[in-house]
Amino acid sequence: MAGDPKLSQMQPRKIGGWDPRHVRHLNTQSAALTRMNKPKNLLARILVLPALLAPLWYQPALGWFWALALSLAAVAWVWVIPPFGKKAIGAQTWLQKAMLGERMWLNRMFVPVPTPYHQKALALLVIGLIAVGTAIWAATTNNLPLMLTGGILAYLAKLASLFVMVKVFEHMKNAHPLYKSWRNIPVNDNSLKAKAS
């Protein structure tokens, strides 16, 4: 897809005095994005929900302090996951496209995304949050059927959201120079010179 020609003519908007070219979260090489866009890291993210719910389920034995501490540690783990393997660059896999699409959706205040994609992504986010909240409440009350239902709904909402984010990426990848630059793979001149010598 070539993207929307109207979008390609738009300049990123300044929000509250911030120039989007200097906003850190627009950087595709940020540590958080680098950690999250690899298959092994996705598996670690998938396991966060069970790790969050398990201590709450065993709260009667652990006590509230340890149950909450372990649950919060599981959530914090997402932000400290070490990057497995080489640094991922560009949009080479379906997962990387989904992660870049998610970044584009989060940047919609600066470079707007088409309304239908935004509405779908927002609806899936709300469904996922309600499902996670339900699963957490069910875990604290030891309601197994409700906890499983909430967890499954949360995973389905996230999976559907990834498909939407891939569509966002495909639509927006050529819509603005900012996003075209995200697919450029930087080349280290020093390493090329070393190989040539």
PDB file of N, CA, C and O in Angstrom, residues 124-180:
ATOM      1  N   LEU A 124     -10.685  -2.764  21.040  1.00  0.00           N
ATOM      2  CA  LEU A 124      -9.979  -3.967  21.501  1.00  0.00           C
ATOM      3  C   LEU A 124      -9.193  -3.696  22.778  1.00  0.00           C
ATOM      4  O   LEU A 124      -9.099  -4.578  23.647  1.00  0.00           O
ATOM      5  N   LEU A 125      -8.648  -2.495  22.905  1.00  0.00           N
ATOM      6  CA  LEU A 125      -7.945  -2.131  24.133  1.00  0.00           C
ATOM      7  C   LEU A 125      -8.893  -2.126  25.320  1.00  0.00           C
ATOM      8  O   LEU A 125      -8.570  -2.672  26.388  1.00  0.00           O
ATOM      9  N   VAL A 126     -10.071  -1.537  25.135  1.00  0.00           N
ATOM     10  CA  VAL A 126     -11.062  -1.489  26.224  1.00  0.00           C
ATOM     11  C   VAL A 126     -11.513  -2.898  26.598  1.00  0.00           C
ATOM     12  O   VAL A 126     -11.592  -3.242  27.783  1.00  0.00           O
ATOM     13  N   ILE A 127     -11.793  -3.734  25.586  1.00  0.00           N
ATOM     14  CA  ILE A 127     -12.205  -5.120  25.855  1.00  0.00           C
ATOM     15  C   ILE A 127     -11.110  -5.852  26.619  1.00  0.00           C
ATOM     16  O   ILE A 127     -11.374  -6.568  27.598  1.00  0.00           O
ATOM     17  N   GLY A 128      -9.852  -5.672  26.186  1.00  0.00           N
ATOM     18  CA  GLY A 128      -8.732  -6.329  26.859  1.00  0.00           C
ATOM     19  C   GLY A 128      -8.577  -5.881  28.301  1.00  0.00           C
ATOM     20  O   GLY A 128      -8.358  -6.706  29.194  1.00  0.00           O
ATOM     21  N   LEU A 129      -8.716  -4.576  28.554  1.00  0.00           N
ATOM     22  CA  LEU A 129      -8.591  -4.062  29.926  1.00  0.00           C
ATOM     23  C   LEU A 129      -9.714  -4.585  30.823  1.00  0.00           C
ATOM     24  O   LEU A 129      -9.480  -4.947  31.976  1.00  0.00           O
ATOM     25  N   ILE A 130     -10.933  -4.619  30.288  1.00  0.00           N
ATOM     26  CA  ILE A 130     -12.060  -5.159  31.068  1.00  0.00           C
ATOM     27  C   ILE A 130     -11.828  -6.639  31.364  1.00  0.00           C
ATOM     28  O   ILE A 130     -12.070  -7.111  32.483  1.00  0.00           O
ATOM     29  N   ALA A 131     -11.338  -7.377  30.361  1.00  0.00           N
ATOM     30  CA  ALA A 131     -11.083  -8.810  30.546  1.00  0.00           C
ATOM     31  C   ALA A 131      -9.989  -9.043  31.589  1.00  0.00           C
ATOM     32  O   ALA A 131     -10.124  -9.918  32.455  1.00  0.00           O
ATOM     33  N   VAL A 132      -8.916  -8.255  31.539  1.00  0.00           N
ATOM     34  CA  VAL A 132      -7.834  -8.394  32.524  1.00  0.00           C
ATOM     35  C   VAL A 132      -8.349  -8.037  33.919  1.00  0.00           C
ATOM     36  O   VAL A 132      -8.055  -8.735  34.903  1.00  0.00           O
ATOM     37  N   GLY A 133      -9.120  -6.949  34.008  1.00  0.00           N
ATOM     38  CA  GLY A 133      -9.695  -6.562  35.300  1.00  0.00           C
ATOM     39  C   GLY A 133     -10.589  -7.643  35.873  1.00  0.00           C
ATOM     40  O   GLY A 133     -10.547  -7.943  37.076  1.00  0.00           O
ATOM     41  N   THR A 134     -11.381  -8.259  35.002  1.00  0.00           N
ATOM     42  CA  THR A 134     -12.253  -9.359  35.441  1.00  0.00           C
ATOM     43  C   THR A 134     -11.432 -10.543  35.924  1.00  0.00           C
ATOM     44  O   THR A 134     -11.746 -11.152  36.953  1.00  0.00           O
ATOM     45  N   ALA A 135     -10.368 -10.880  35.174  1.00  0.00           N
ATOM     46  CA  ALA A 135      -9.508 -12.003  35.568  1.00  0.00           C
ATOM     47  C   ALA A 135      -8.829 -11.733  36.904  1.00  0.00           C
ATOM     48  O   ALA A 135      -8.715 -12.635  37.752  1.00  0.00           O
ATOM     49  N   ILE A 136      -8.392 -10.494  37.124  1.00  0.00           N
ATOM     50  CA  ILE A 136      -7.752 -10.143  38.402  1.00  0.00           C
ATOM     51  C   ILE A 136      -8.745 -10.265  39.548  1.00  0.00           C
ATOM     52  O   ILE A 136      -8.439 -10.849  40.596  1.00  0.00           O
ATOM     53  N   TRP A 137      -9.954  -9.738  39.362  1.00  0.00           N
ATOM     54  CA  TRP A 137     -10.978  -9.832  40.407  1.00  0.00           C
ATOM     55  C   TRP A 137     -11.322 -11.293  40.689  1.00  0.00           C
ATOM     56  O   TRP A 137     -11.466 -11.705  41.851  1.00  0.00           O
ATOM     57  N   ALA A 138     -11.438 -12.097  39.620  1.00  0.00           N
ATOM     58  CA  ALA A 138     -11.756 -13.517  39.789  1.00  0.00           C
ATOM     59  C   ALA A 138     -10.640 -14.255  40.516  1.00  0.00           C
ATOM     60  O   ALA A 138     -10.895 -15.154  41.321  1.00  0.00           O
ATOM     61  N   ALA A 139      -9.390 -13.877  40.255  1.00  0.00           N
ATOM     62  CA  ALA A 139      -8.267 -14.529  40.928  1.00  0.00           C
ATOM     63  C   ALA A 139      -8.278 -14.221  42.415  1.00  0.00           C
ATOM     64  O   ALA A 139      -8.003 -15.101  43.242  1.00  0.00           O
ATOM     65  N   THR A 140      -8.605 -12.985  42.769  1.00  0.00           N
ATOM     66  CA  THR A 140      -8.620 -12.627  44.195  1.00  0.00           C
ATOM     67  C   THR A 140      -9.769 -13.299  44.937  1.00  0.00           C
ATOM     68  O   THR A 140      -9.695 -13.489  46.154  1.00  0.00           O
ATOM     69  N   THR A 141     -10.837 -13.670  44.208  1.00  0.00           N
ATOM     70  CA  THR A 141     -11.987 -14.340  44.839  1.00  0.00           C
ATOM     71  C   THR A 141     -11.995 -15.840  44.568  1.00  0.00           C
ATOM     72  O   THR A 141     -12.966 -16.528  44.895  1.00  0.00           O
ATOM     73  N   ASN A 142     -10.908 -16.352  43.944  1.00  0.00           N
ATOM     74  CA  ASN A 142     -10.770 -17.780  43.629  1.00  0.00           C
ATOM     75  C   ASN A 142     -11.933 -18.322  42.801  1.00  0.00           C
ATOM     76  O   ASN A 142     -12.438 -19.420  43.046  1.00  0.00           O
ATOM     77  N   ASN A 143     -12.339 -17.538  41.801  1.00  0.00           N
ATOM     78  CA  ASN A 143     -13.392 -17.952  40.881  1.00  0.00           C
ATOM     79  C   ASN A 143     -12.720 -18.420  39.591  1.00  0.00           C
ATOM     80  O   ASN A 143     -12.448 -17.625  38.694  1.00  0.00           O
ATOM     81  N   LEU A 144     -12.448 -19.730  39.492  1.00  0.00           N
ATOM     82  CA  LEU A 144     -11.671 -20.267  38.379  1.00  0.00           C
ATOM     83  C   LEU A 144     -12.335 -20.067  37.014  1.00  0.00           C
ATOM     84  O   LEU A 144     -11.681 -19.607  36.080  1.00  0.00           O
ATOM     85  N   PRO A 145     -13.644 -20.397  36.846  1.00  0.00           N
ATOM     86  CA  PRO A 145     -14.242 -20.208  35.513  1.00  0.00           C
ATOM     87  C   PRO A 145     -14.183 -18.761  35.032  1.00  0.00           C
ATOM     88  O   PRO A 145     -13.880 -18.496  33.863  1.00  0.00           O
ATOM     89  N   LEU A 146     -14.454 -17.817  35.925  1.00  0.00           N
ATOM     90  CA  LEU A 146     -14.432 -16.409  35.535  1.00  0.00           C
ATOM     91  C   LEU A 146     -13.006 -15.943  35.242  1.00  0.00           C
ATOM     92  O   LEU A 146     -12.775 -15.159  34.303  1.00  0.00           O
ATOM     93  N   MET A 147     -12.031 -16.435  36.007  1.00  0.00           N
ATOM     94  CA  MET A 147     -10.633 -16.057  35.769  1.00  0.00           C
ATOM     95  C   MET A 147     -10.166 -16.573  34.409  1.00  0.00           C
ATOM     96  O   MET A 147      -9.518 -15.837  33.646  1.00  0.00           O
ATOM     97  N   LEU A 148     -10.504 -17.817  34.078  1.00  0.00           N
ATOM     98  CA  LEU A 148     -10.119 -18.378  32.778  1.00  0.00           C
ATOM     99  C   LEU A 148     -10.803 -17.642  31.631  1.00  0.00           C
ATOM    100  O   LEU A 148     -10.182 -17.354  30.601  1.00  0.00           O
ATOM    101  N   THR A 149     -12.087 -17.305  31.818  1.00  0.00           N
ATOM    102  CA  THR A 149     -12.818 -16.571  30.779  1.00  0.00           C
ATOM    103  C   THR A 149     -12.195 -15.201  30.544  1.00  0.00           C
ATOM    104  O   THR A 149     -11.969 -14.795  29.395  1.00  0.00           O
ATOM    105  N   GLY A 150     -11.887 -14.493  31.631  1.00  0.00           N
ATOM    106  CA  GLY A 150     -11.261 -13.181  31.500  1.00  0.00           C
ATOM    107  C   GLY A 150      -9.896 -13.270  30.838  1.00  0.00           C
ATOM    108  O   GLY A 150      -9.555 -12.454  29.975  1.00  0.00           O
ATOM    109  N   GLY A 151      -9.106 -14.265  31.236  1.00  0.00           N
ATOM    110  CA  GLY A 151      -7.779 -14.430  30.650  1.00  0.00           C
ATOM    111  C   GLY A 151      -7.832 -14.750  29.169  1.00  0.00           C
ATOM    112  O   GLY A 151      -7.086 -14.177  28.369  1.00  0.00           O
ATOM    113  N   ILE A 152      -8.730 -15.657  28.786  1.00  0.00           N
ATOM    114  CA  ILE A 152      -8.858 -16.019  27.370  1.00  0.00           C
ATOM    115  C   ILE A 152      -9.324 -14.829  26.545  1.00  0.00           C
ATOM    116  O   ILE A 152      -8.800 -14.559  25.458  1.00  0.00           O
ATOM    117  N   LEU A 153     -10.296 -14.084  27.064  1.00  0.00           N
ATOM    118  CA  LEU A 153     -10.776 -12.890  26.351  1.00  0.00           C
ATOM    119  C   LEU A 153      -9.662 -11.852  26.197  1.00  0.00           C
ATOM    120  O   LEU A 153      -9.545 -11.199  25.156  1.00  0.00           O
ATOM    121  N   ALA A 154      -8.843 -11.700  27.235  1.00  0.00           N
ATOM    122  CA  ALA A 154      -7.725 -10.744  27.167  1.00  0.00           C
ATOM    123  C   ALA A 154      -6.741 -11.144  26.073  1.00  0.00           C
ATOM    124  O   ALA A 154      -6.277 -10.296  25.295  1.00  0.00           O
ATOM    125  N   TYR A 155      -6.421 -12.443  25.985  1.00  0.00           N
ATOM    126  CA  TYR A 155      -5.496 -12.905  24.951  1.00  0.00           C
ATOM    127  C   TYR A 155      -6.087 -12.745  23.556  1.00  0.00           C
ATOM    128  O   TYR A 155      -5.393 -12.347  22.615  1.00  0.00           O
ATOM    129  N   LEU A 156      -7.381 -13.063  23.413  1.00  0.00           N
ATOM    130  CA  LEU A 156      -8.018 -12.917  22.100  1.00  0.00           C
ATOM    131  C   LEU A 156      -8.056 -11.458  21.661  1.00  0.00           C
ATOM    132  O   LEU A 156      -7.828 -11.141  20.488  1.00  0.00           O
ATOM    133  N   ALA A 157      -8.342 -10.554  22.612  1.00  0.00           N
ATOM    134  CA  ALA A 157      -8.375  -9.123  22.289  1.00  0.00           C
ATOM    135  C   ALA A 157      -6.987  -8.644  21.867  1.00  0.00           C
ATOM    136  O   ALA A 157      -6.855  -7.863  20.918  1.00  0.00           O
ATOM    137  N   LYS A 158      -5.950  -9.122  22.548  1.00  0.00           N
ATOM    138  CA  LYS A 158      -4.581  -8.714  22.195  1.00  0.00           C
ATOM    139  C   LYS A 158      -4.190  -9.261  20.828  1.00  0.00           C
ATOM    140  O   LYS A 158      -3.565  -8.557  20.022  1.00  0.00           O
ATOM    141  N   LEU A 159      -4.561 -10.506  20.547  1.00  0.00           N
ATOM    142  CA  LEU A 159      -4.241 -11.099  19.247  1.00  0.00           C
ATOM    143  C   LEU A 159      -4.935 -10.333  18.122  1.00  0.00           C
ATOM    144  O   LEU A 159      -4.319  -9.999  17.106  1.00  0.00           O
ATOM    145  N   ALA A 160      -6.225 -10.041  18.314  1.00  0.00           N
ATOM    146  CA  ALA A 160      -6.958  -9.265  17.314  1.00  0.00           C
ATOM    147  C   ALA A 160      -6.334  -7.881  17.157  1.00  0.00           C
ATOM    148  O   ALA A 160      -6.236  -7.352  16.038  1.00  0.00           O
ATOM    149  N   SER A 161      -5.881  -7.304  18.258  1.00  0.00           N
ATOM    150  CA  SER A 161      -5.244  -5.990  18.221  1.00  0.00           C
ATOM    151  C   SER A 161      -3.962  -6.026  17.397  1.00  0.00           C
ATOM    152  O   SER A 161      -3.666  -5.082  16.651  1.00  0.00           O
ATOM    153  N   LEU A 162      -3.194  -7.104  17.491  1.00  0.00           N
ATOM    154  CA  LEU A 162      -1.966  -7.217  16.705  1.00  0.00           C
ATOM    155  C   LEU A 162      -2.271  -7.222  15.210  1.00  0.00           C
ATOM    156  O   LEU A 162      -1.542  -6.623  14.414  1.00  0.00           O
ATOM    157  N   PHE A 163      -3.366  -7.897  14.808  1.00  0.00           N
ATOM    158  CA  PHE A 163      -3.757  -7.907  13.402  1.00  0.00           C
ATOM    159  C   PHE A 163      -4.122  -6.492  12.944  1.00  0.00           C
ATOM    160  O   PHE A 163      -3.768  -6.081  11.830  1.00  0.00           O
ATOM    161  N   VAL A 164      -4.816  -5.760  13.805  1.00  0.00           N
ATOM    162  CA  VAL A 164      -5.173  -4.371  13.469  1.00  0.00           C
ATOM    163  C   VAL A 164      -3.913  -3.528  13.342  1.00  0.00           C
ATOM    164  O   VAL A 164      -3.788  -2.691  12.431  1.00  0.00           O
ATOM    165  N   MET A 165      -2.942  -3.740  14.233  1.00  0.00           N
ATOM    166  CA  MET A 165      -1.716  -2.953  14.200  1.00  0.00           C
ATOM    167  C   MET A 165      -0.888  -3.227  12.948  1.00  0.00           C
ATOM    168  O   MET A 165      -0.222  -2.334  12.425  1.00  0.00           O
ATOM    169  N   VAL A 166      -0.933  -4.464  12.448  1.00  0.00           N
ATOM    170  CA  VAL A 166      -0.255  -4.762  11.183  1.00  0.00           C
ATOM    171  C   VAL A 166      -0.903  -3.966  10.055  1.00  0.00           C
ATOM    172  O   VAL A 166      -0.220  -3.406   9.192  1.00  0.00           O
ATOM    173  N   LYS A 167      -2.240  -3.875  10.080  1.00  0.00           N
ATOM    174  CA  LYS A 167      -2.940  -3.081   9.059  1.00  0.00           C
ATOM    175  C   LYS A 167      -2.591  -1.599   9.187  1.00  0.00           C
ATOM    176  O   LYS A 167      -2.435  -0.901   8.175  1.00  0.00           O
ATOM    177  N   VAL A 168      -2.475  -1.121  10.432  1.00  0.00           N
ATOM    178  CA  VAL A 168      -2.063   0.265  10.646  1.00  0.00           C
ATOM    179  C   VAL A 168      -0.677   0.489  10.038  1.00  0.00           C
ATOM    180  O   VAL A 168      -0.439   1.476   9.329  1.00  0.00           O
ATOM    181  N   PHE A 169       0.236  -0.441  10.302  1.00  0.00           N
ATOM    182  CA  PHE A 169       1.599  -0.318   9.756  1.00  0.00           C
ATOM    183  C   PHE A 169       1.576  -0.285   8.239  1.00  0.00           C
ATOM    184  O   PHE A 169       2.211   0.570   7.617  1.00  0.00           O
ATOM    185  N   GLU A 170       0.840  -1.229   7.620  1.00  0.00           N
ATOM    186  CA  GLU A 170       0.808  -1.303   6.163  1.00  0.00           C
ATOM    187  C   GLU A 170       0.225  -0.032   5.549  1.00  0.00           C
ATOM    188  O   GLU A 170       0.666   0.404   4.495  1.00  0.00           O
ATOM    189  N   HIS A 171      -0.754   0.546   6.219  1.00  0.00           N
ATOM    190  CA  HIS A 171      -1.375   1.770   5.697  1.00  0.00           C
ATOM    191  C   HIS A 171      -0.487   2.997   5.902  1.00  0.00           C
ATOM    192  O   HIS A 171      -0.436   3.877   5.045  1.00  0.00           O
ATOM    193  N   MET A 172       0.219   3.029   7.028  1.00  0.00           N
ATOM    194  CA  MET A 172       0.942   4.247   7.407  1.00  0.00           C
ATOM    195  C   MET A 172       2.425   4.223   7.038  1.00  0.00           C
ATOM    196  O   MET A 172       3.092   5.252   7.132  1.00  0.00           O
ATOM    197  N   LYS A 173       2.955   3.089   6.614  1.00  0.00           N
ATOM    198  CA  LYS A 173       4.410   2.988   6.440  1.00  0.00           C
ATOM    199  C   LYS A 173       4.964   3.975   5.416  1.00  0.00           C
ATOM    200  O   LYS A 173       6.116   4.396   5.520  1.00  0.00           O
ATOM    201  N   ASN A 174       4.150   4.348   4.418  1.00  0.00           N
ATOM    202  CA  ASN A 174       4.583   5.327   3.422  1.00  0.00           C
ATOM    203  C   ASN A 174       3.810   6.637   3.533  1.00  0.00           C
ATOM    204  O   ASN A 174       3.901   7.480   2.653  1.00  0.00           O
ATOM    205  N   ALA A 175       3.048   6.776   4.615  1.00  0.00           N
ATOM    206  CA  ALA A 175       2.173   7.939   4.740  1.00  0.00           C
ATOM    207  C   ALA A 175       2.911   9.184   5.195  1.00  0.00           C
ATOM    208  O   ALA A 175       2.412  10.286   5.037  1.00  0.00           O
ATOM    209  N   HIS A 176       4.102   8.989   5.745  1.00  0.00           N
ATOM    210  CA  HIS A 176       4.835  10.150   6.268  1.00  0.00           C
ATOM    211  C   HIS A 176       6.327   9.830   6.276  1.00  0.00           C
ATOM    212  O   HIS A 176       6.722   8.693   6.548  1.00  0.00           O
ATOM    213  N   PRO A 177       7.179  10.816   5.987  1.00  0.00           N
ATOM    214  CA  PRO A 177       8.638  10.564   6.020  1.00  0.00           C
ATOM    215  C   PRO A 177       9.132  10.003   7.344  1.00  0.00           C
ATOM    216  O   PRO A 177      10.091   9.232   7.381  1.00  0.00           O
ATOM    217  N   LEU A 178       8.483  10.390   8.447  1.00  0.00           N
ATOM    218  CA  LEU A 178       8.870   9.871   9.758  1.00  0.00           C
ATOM    219  C   LEU A 178       8.805   8.350   9.764  1.00  0.00           C
ATOM    220  O   LEU A 178       9.708   7.674  10.258  1.00  0.00           O
ATOM    221  N   TYR A 179       7.738   7.793   9.193  1.00  0.00           N
ATOM    222  CA  TYR A 179       7.562   6.346   9.206  1.00  0.00           C
ATOM    223  C   TYR A 179       8.401   5.652   8.147  1.00  0.00           C
ATOM    224  O   TYR A 179       8.792   4.499   8.320  1.00  0.00           O
ATOM    225  N   LYS A 180       8.680   6.338   7.037  1.00  0.00           N
ATOM    226  CA  LYS A 180       9.571   5.743   6.037  1.00  0.00           C
ATOM    227  C   LYS A 180      10.953   5.510   6.630  1.00  0.00           C
ATOM    228  O   LYS A 180      11.607   4.508   6.345  1.00  0.00           O
TER     229      LYS A 180
END
